[in-house]
CSV table of C-alpha atoms in Angstrom, one decimal:
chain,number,residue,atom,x,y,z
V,1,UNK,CA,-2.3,-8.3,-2.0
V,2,UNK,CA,-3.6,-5.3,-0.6
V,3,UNK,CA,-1.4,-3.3,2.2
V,4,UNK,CA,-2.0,0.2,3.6
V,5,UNK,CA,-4.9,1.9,2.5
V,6,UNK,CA,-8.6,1.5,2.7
V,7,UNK,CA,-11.3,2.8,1.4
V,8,UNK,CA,-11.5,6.7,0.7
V,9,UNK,CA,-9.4,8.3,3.9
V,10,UNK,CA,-7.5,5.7,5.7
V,11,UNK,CA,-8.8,7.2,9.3
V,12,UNK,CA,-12.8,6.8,8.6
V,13,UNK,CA,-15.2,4.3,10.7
V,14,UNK,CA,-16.0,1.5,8.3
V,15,UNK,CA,-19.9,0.9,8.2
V,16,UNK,CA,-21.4,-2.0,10.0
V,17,UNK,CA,-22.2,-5.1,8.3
V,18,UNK,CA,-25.7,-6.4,9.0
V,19,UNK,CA,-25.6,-10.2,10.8
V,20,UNK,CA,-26.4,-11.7,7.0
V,21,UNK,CA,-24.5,-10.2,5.2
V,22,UNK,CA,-21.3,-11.4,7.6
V,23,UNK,CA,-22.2,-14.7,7.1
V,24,UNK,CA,-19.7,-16.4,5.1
V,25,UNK,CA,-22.3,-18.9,4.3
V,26,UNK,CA,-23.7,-16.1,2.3
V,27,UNK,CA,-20.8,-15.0,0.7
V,28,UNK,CA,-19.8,-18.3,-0.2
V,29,UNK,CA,-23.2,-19.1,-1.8
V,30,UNK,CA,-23.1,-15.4,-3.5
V,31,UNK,CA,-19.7,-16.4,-4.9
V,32,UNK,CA,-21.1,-19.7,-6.5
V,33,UNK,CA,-23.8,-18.0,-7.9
V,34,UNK,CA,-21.1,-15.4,-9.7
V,35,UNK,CA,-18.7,-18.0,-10.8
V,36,UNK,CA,-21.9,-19.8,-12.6
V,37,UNK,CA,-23.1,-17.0,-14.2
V,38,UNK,CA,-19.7,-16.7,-15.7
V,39,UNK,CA,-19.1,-20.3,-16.8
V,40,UNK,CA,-16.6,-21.2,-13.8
V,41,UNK,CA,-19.7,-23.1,-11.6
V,42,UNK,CA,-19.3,-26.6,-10.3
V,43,UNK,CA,-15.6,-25.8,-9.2
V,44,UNK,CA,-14.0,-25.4,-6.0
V,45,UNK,CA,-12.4,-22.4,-5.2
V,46,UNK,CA,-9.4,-22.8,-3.8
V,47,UNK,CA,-7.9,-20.1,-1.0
V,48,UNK,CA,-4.9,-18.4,-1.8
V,49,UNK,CA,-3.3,-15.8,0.2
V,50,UNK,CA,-5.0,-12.7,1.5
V,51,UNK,CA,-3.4,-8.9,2.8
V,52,UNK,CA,-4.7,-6.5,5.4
V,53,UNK,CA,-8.2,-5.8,4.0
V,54,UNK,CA,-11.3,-7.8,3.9
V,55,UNK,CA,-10.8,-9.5,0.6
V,56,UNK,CA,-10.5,-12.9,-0.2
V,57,UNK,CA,-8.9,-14.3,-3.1
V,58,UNK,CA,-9.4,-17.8,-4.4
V,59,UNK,CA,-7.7,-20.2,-7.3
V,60,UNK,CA,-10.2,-21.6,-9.8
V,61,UNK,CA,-8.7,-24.4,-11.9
V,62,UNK,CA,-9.9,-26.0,-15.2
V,63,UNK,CA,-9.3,-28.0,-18.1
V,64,UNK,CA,-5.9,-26.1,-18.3
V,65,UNK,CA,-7.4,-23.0,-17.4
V,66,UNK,CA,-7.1,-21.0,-14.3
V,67,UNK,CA,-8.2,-17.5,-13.1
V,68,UNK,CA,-8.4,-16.2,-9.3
V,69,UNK,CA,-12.0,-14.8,-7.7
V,70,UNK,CA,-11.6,-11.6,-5.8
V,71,UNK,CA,-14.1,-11.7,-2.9
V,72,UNK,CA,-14.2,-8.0,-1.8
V,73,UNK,CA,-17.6,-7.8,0.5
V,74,UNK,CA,-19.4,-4.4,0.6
V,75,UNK,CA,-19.7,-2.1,2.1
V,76,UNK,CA,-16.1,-2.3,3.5
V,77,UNK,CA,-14.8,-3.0,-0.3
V,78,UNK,CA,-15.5,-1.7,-3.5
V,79,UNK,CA,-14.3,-3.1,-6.9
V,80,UNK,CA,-14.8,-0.8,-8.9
V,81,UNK,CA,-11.6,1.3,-8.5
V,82,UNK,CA,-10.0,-1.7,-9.2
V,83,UNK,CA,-11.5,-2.5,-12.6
V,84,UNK,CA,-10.7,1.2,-13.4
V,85,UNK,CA,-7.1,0.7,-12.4
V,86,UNK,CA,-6.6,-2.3,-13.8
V,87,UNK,CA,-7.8,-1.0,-17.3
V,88,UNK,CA,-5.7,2.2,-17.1
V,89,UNK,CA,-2.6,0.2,-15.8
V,90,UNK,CA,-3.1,-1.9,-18.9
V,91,UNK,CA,-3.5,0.6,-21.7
V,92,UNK,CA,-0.7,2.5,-20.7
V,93,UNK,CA,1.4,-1.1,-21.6
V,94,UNK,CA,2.3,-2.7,-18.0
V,95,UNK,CA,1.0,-6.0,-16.9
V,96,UNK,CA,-2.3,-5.8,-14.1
V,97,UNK,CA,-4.5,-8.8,-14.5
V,98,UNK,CA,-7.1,-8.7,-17.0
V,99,UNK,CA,-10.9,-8.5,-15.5
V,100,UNK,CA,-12.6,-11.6,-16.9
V,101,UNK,CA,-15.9,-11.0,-15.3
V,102,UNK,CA,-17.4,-8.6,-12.2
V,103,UNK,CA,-20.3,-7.9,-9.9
V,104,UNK,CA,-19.3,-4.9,-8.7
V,105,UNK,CA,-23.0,-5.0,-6.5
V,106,UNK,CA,-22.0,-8.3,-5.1
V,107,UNK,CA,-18.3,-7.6,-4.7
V,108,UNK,CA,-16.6,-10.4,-6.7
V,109,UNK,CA,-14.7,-10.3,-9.6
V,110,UNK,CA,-12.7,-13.0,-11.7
V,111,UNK,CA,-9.2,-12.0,-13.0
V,112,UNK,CA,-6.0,-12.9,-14.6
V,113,UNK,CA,-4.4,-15.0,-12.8
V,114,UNK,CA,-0.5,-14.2,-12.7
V,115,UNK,CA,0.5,-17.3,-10.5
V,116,UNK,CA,2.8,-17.5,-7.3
V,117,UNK,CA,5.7,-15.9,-7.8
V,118,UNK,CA,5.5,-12.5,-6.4
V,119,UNK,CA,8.9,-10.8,-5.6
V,120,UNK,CA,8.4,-11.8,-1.6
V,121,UNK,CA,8.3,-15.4,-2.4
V,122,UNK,CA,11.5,-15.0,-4.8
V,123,UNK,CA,13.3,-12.6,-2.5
V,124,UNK,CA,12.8,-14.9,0.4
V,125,UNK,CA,14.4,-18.4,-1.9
V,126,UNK,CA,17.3,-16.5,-3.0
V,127,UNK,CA,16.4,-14.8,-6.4
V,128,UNK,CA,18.9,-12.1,-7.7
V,129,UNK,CA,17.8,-9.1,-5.4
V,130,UNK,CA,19.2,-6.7,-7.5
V,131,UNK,CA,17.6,-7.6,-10.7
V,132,UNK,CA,14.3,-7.7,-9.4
V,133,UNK,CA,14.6,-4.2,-7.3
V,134,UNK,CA,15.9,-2.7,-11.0
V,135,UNK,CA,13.0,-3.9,-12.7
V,136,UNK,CA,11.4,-2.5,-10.3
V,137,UNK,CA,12.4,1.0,-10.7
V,138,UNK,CA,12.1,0.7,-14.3
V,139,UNK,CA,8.7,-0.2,-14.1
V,140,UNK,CA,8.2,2.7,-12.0
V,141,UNK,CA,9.8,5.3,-14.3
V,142,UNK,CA,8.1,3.9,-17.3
V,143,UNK,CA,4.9,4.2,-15.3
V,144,UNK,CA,5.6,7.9,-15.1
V,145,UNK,CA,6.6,8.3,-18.2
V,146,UNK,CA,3.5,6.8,-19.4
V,147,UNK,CA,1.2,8.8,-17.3
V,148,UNK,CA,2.6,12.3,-18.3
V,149,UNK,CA,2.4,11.2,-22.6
V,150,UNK,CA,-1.8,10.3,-21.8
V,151,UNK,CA,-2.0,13.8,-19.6
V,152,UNK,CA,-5.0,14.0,-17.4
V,153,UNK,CA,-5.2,11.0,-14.7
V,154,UNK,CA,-8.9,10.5,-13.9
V,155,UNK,CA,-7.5,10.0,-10.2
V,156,UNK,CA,-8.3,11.1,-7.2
V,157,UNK,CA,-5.9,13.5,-5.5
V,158,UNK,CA,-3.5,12.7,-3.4
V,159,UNK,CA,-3.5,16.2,-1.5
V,160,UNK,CA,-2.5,17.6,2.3
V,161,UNK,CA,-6.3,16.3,3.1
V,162,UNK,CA,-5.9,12.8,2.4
V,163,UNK,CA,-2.3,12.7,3.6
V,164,UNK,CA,-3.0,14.6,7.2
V,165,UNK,CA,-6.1,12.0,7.5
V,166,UNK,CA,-3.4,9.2,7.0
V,167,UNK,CA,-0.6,10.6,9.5
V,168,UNK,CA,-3.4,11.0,12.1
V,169,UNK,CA,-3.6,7.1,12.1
V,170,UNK,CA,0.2,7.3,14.4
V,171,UNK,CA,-2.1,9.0,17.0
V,172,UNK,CA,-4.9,7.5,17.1
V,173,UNK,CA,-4.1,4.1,17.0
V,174,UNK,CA,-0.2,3.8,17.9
V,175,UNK,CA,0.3,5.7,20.8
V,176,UNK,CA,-2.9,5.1,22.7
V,177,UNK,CA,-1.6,1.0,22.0
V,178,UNK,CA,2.2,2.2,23.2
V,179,UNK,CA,0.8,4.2,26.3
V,180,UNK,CA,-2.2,2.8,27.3
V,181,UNK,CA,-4.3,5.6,27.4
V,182,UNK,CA,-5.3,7.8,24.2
V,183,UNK,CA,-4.1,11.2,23.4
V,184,UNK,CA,-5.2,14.3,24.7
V,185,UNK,CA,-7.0,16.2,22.3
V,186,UNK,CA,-4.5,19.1,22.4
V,187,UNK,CA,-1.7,17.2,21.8
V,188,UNK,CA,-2.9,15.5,18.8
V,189,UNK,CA,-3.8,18.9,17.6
V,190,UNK,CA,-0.1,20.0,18.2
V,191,UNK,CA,0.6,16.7,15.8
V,192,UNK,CA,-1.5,17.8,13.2
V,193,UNK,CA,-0.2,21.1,13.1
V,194,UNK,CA,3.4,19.7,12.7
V,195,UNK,CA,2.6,17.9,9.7
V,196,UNK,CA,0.3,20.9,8.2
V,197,UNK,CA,3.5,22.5,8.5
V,198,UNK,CA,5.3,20.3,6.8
V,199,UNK,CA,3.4,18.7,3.8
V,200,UNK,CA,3.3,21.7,1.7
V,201,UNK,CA,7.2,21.0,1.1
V,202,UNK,CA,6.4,17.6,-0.3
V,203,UNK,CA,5.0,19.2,-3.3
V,204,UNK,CA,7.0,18.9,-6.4
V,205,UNK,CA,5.9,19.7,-10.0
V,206,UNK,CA,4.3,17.3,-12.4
V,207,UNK,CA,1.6,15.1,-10.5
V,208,UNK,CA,1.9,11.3,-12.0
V,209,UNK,CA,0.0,7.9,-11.4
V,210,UNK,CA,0.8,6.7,-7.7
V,211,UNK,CA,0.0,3.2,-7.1
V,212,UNK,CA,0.9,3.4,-3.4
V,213,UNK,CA,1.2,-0.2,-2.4
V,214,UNK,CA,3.9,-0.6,-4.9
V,215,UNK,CA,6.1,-2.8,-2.3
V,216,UNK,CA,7.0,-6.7,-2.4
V,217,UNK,CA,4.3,-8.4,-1.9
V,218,UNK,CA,2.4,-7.0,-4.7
V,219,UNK,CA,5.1,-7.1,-7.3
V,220,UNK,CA,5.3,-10.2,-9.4
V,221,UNK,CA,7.8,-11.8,-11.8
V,222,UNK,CA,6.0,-12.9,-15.4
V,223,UNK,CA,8.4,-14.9,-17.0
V,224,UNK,CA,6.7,-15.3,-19.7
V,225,UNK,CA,7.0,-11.7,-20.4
V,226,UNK,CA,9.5,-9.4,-21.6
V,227,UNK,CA,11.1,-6.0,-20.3
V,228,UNK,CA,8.5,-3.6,-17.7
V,229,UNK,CA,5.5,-6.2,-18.6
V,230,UNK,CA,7.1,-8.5,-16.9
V,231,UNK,CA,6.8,-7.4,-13.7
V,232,UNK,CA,3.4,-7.9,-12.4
V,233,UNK,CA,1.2,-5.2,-10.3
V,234,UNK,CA,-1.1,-6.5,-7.9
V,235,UNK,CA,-3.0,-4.3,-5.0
V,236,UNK,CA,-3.4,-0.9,-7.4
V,237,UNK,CA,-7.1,0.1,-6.3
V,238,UNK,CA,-6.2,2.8,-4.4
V,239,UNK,CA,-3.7,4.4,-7.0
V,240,UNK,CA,-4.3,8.5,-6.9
V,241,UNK,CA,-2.7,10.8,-8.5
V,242,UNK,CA,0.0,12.8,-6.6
V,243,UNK,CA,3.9,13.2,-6.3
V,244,UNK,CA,6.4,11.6,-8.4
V,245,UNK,CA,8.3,10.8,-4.9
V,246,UNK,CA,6.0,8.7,-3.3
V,247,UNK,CA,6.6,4.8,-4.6
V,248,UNK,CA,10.0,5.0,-3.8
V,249,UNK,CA,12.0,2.1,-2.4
V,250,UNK,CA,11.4,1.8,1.0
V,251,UNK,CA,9.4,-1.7,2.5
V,252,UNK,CA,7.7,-1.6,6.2
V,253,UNK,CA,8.2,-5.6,5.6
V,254,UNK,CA,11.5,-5.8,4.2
V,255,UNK,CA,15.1,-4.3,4.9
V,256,UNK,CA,16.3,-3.2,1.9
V,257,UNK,CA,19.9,-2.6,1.6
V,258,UNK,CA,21.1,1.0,2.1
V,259,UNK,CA,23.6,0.9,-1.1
V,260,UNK,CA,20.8,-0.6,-3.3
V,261,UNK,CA,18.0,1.9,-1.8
V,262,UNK,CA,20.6,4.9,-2.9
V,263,UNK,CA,21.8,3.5,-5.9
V,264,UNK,CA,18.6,2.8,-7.5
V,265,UNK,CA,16.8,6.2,-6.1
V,266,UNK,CA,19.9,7.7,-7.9
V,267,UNK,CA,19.2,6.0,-11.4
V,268,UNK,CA,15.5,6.7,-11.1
V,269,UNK,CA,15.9,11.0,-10.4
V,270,UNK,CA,18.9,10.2,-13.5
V,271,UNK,CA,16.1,9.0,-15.4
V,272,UNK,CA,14.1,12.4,-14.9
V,273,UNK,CA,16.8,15.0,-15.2
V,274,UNK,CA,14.7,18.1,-15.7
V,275,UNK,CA,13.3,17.2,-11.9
V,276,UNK,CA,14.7,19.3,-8.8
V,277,UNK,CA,16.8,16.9,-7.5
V,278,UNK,CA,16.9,18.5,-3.9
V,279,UNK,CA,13.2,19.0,-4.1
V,280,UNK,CA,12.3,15.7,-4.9
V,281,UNK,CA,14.6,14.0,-2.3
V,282,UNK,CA,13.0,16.6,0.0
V,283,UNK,CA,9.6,15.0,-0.9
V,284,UNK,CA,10.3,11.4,-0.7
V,285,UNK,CA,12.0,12.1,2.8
V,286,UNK,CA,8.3,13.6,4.5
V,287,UNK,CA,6.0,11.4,2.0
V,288,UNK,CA,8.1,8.4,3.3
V,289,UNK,CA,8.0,10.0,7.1
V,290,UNK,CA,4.0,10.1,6.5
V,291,UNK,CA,3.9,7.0,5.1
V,292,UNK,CA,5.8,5.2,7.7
V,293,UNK,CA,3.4,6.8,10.6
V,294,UNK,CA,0.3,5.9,8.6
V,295,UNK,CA,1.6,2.3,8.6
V,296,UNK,CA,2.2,2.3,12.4
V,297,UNK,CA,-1.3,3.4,12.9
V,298,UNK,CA,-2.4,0.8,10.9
V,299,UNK,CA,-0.8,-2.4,11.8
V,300,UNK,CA,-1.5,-1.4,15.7
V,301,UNK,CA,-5.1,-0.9,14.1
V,302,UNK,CA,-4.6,-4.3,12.4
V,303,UNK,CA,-3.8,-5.8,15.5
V,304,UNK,CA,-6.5,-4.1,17.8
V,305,UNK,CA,-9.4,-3.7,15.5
V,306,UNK,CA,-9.1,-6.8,12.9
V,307,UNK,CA,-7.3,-9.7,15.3
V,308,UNK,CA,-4.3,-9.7,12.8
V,309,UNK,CA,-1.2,-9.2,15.1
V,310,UNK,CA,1.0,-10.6,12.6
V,311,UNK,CA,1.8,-6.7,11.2
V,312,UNK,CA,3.3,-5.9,14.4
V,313,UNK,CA,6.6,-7.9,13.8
V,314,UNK,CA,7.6,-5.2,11.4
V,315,UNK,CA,7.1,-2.5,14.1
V,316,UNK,CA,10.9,-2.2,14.6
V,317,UNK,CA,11.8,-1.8,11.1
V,318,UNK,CA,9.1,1.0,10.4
V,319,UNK,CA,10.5,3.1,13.7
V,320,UNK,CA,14.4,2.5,12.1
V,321,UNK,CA,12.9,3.9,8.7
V,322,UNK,CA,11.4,6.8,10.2
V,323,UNK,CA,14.4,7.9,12.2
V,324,UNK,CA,16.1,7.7,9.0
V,325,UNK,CA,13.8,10.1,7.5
V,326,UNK,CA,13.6,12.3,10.7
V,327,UNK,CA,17.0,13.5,9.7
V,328,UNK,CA,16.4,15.5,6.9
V,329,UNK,CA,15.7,19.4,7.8
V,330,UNK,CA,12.5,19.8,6.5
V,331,UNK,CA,10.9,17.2,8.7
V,332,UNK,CA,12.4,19.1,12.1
V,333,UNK,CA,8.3,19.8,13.4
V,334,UNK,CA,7.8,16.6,13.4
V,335,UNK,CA,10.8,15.0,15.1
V,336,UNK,CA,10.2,17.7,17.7
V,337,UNK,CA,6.9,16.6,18.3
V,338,UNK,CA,7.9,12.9,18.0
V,339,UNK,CA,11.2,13.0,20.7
V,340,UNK,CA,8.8,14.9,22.9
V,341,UNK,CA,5.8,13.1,23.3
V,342,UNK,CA,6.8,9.7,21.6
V,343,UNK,CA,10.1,9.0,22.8
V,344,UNK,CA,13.0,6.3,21.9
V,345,UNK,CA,11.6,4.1,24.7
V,346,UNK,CA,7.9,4.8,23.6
V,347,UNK,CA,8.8,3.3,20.2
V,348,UNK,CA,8.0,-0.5,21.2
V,349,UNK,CA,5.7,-3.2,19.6
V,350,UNK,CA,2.7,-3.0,21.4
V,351,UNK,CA,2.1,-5.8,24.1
V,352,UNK,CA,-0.8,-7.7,24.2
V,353,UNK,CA,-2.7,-5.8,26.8
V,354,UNK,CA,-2.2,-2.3,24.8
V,355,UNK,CA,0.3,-1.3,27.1
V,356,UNK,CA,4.3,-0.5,27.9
């Protein structure tokens, strides 16, 4: 449910855990005492799938009732975003499961449970990819729309800071994985300055609700819902508030068709016709370039860090994004930097032994 980002700037050292509180004895005993004390006890949570962080989420069944536990262990996790999301996301009319019950000290929190069929799972049995890609976008421009009518976005900001922190992940975690050997300080700096360089062009006016993550897996089909509510939003607790450009439809897991990628990015800048058309494809071109190093950085970190080397599969897609997006004039630092000191046969998935 959760894909790319982690707590405040994606490049930080988590904190330890002490020895206890990795026990999942603990945590299972922790998450019994939750569920009692809000009338689920005696049942047996049930695992259901999991994403790239350190939750867990489990299936609670009963008496023709059912609900899913969020285990999100702190320090590494921290629910409270998430109830905050999850209200806002709801007041504004779209469909983010309901918070039953939380310990936001303990880390666990019982929610609406929207069932199994996210857009992966209906993509990948043969469900009308068009249809669920426009709902999609129209969830997406509603979102917007919504966001500018309530004004201020209690948010935080999705500014050159926070994005620089994430484009440093390529560095520090790709490309000592591709060569072997980590960067030299002085070329990372060179890195840096490329994309300091470049950001400030990603601006465009009018600051809206990003959600980030907004991608396959964490998209859902209600259908017992009408119009925008019924497509479901999962993984939102990092939403900030920053370009209008950013959720775009572009998937590090999924190819998306070219024709269907243009066509719908066309009807979603129709949608907004007081916009800067060139400025805003402008932005989506270096917010997708940032986001697509970001995600290299992280699924090598995945990999080398968590012991999940599943993420690395989609290593070949992200590179054939990102030349894509190289194209575009405004990004010209960074391809510089990239055919110099990351070259075509530099862009490989990562071996087992961290090397070419």
């Amino acid at each position: 449910m959760r894909d790319l980002a982690e707590p405040a700037f994606a490049g930080e050292t988590l904190p330890e855990i002490a020895p206890a509180e990795r026990s999942p004895d603990v945590r299972k005993q922790a998450m019994h005492a939750f569920l009692n004390a809000c009338g689920w006890g005696g049942l047996v949570p049930a695992p259901i799938a999991g994403d790239a962080s350190f939750r867990r989420y489990y299936r609670l069944r009963s008496k023709g009732r059912q609900a899913v536990v969020m285990d999100a262990p702190p320090p590494h996790e921290d629910v409270r975003p998430y109830i905050a999301v999850s209200a806002l996301l709801r007041a504004l009319g779209f469909s983010a499961p309901e918070v039953l019950a939380e310990d936001s000290d303990g880390g666990f929190l019982l929610i609406e449970d929207f069932g199994d069929d996210t857009y992966t799972r209906l993509l990948n049995s043969g469900a009308d990819e068009r249809a669920l890609y426009t709902l999609a976008v129209d969830t997406l421009i509603e979102l917007q729309r919504a966001a500018e009518r309530r004004g201020t976005l209690d948010l935080p900001p999705y500014d050159s800071e926070r994005l620089l922190a994430e484009a440093a992940l390529l560095v520090d975690w790709y490309v000592p994985a591709a060569y072997g050997s980590p960067l030299c300080d002085t070329l990372r700096e060179e890195y840096l300055a490329a994309w300091r360089a470049v950001l400030p062009q990603a601006a465009v006016e009018g600051d809206t609700l990003v959600l980030r993550d907004y991608h396959v897996d964490n998209l859902m089909l209600l259908a017992d819902r009408r119009g925008i509510r019924s497509c479901g939003l999962l993984d939102f607790q990092d939403a900030v508030c920053g370009p209008p450009s950013y959720d775009l439809l572009e998937d590090a897991r999924r190819d998306v068709p070219v024709e269907l990628r243009r066509s719908l990015t066309e009807g979603y800048i129709a949608a907004f016709p007081r916009r800067d058309r060139p400025a805003l494809l402008r932005s989506a071109a270096i917010l997708a370039a940032q986001r697509n190093c970001k995600i290299l950085g992280i699924f090598t970190r995945l990999w080398k860090r968590d012991g999940k080397p599943g993420y690395l599969v989609h290593i070949p897609r992200i590179w054939r994004l990102l030349e894509e997006e190289l194209s575009h004039p405004a990004l010209a630092p960074i391809k510089q930097w990239l055919d110099c000191h990351l070259p075509r046969e530099a862009r490989h998935v990562p071996d087992a032994r961290g090397s070419a």
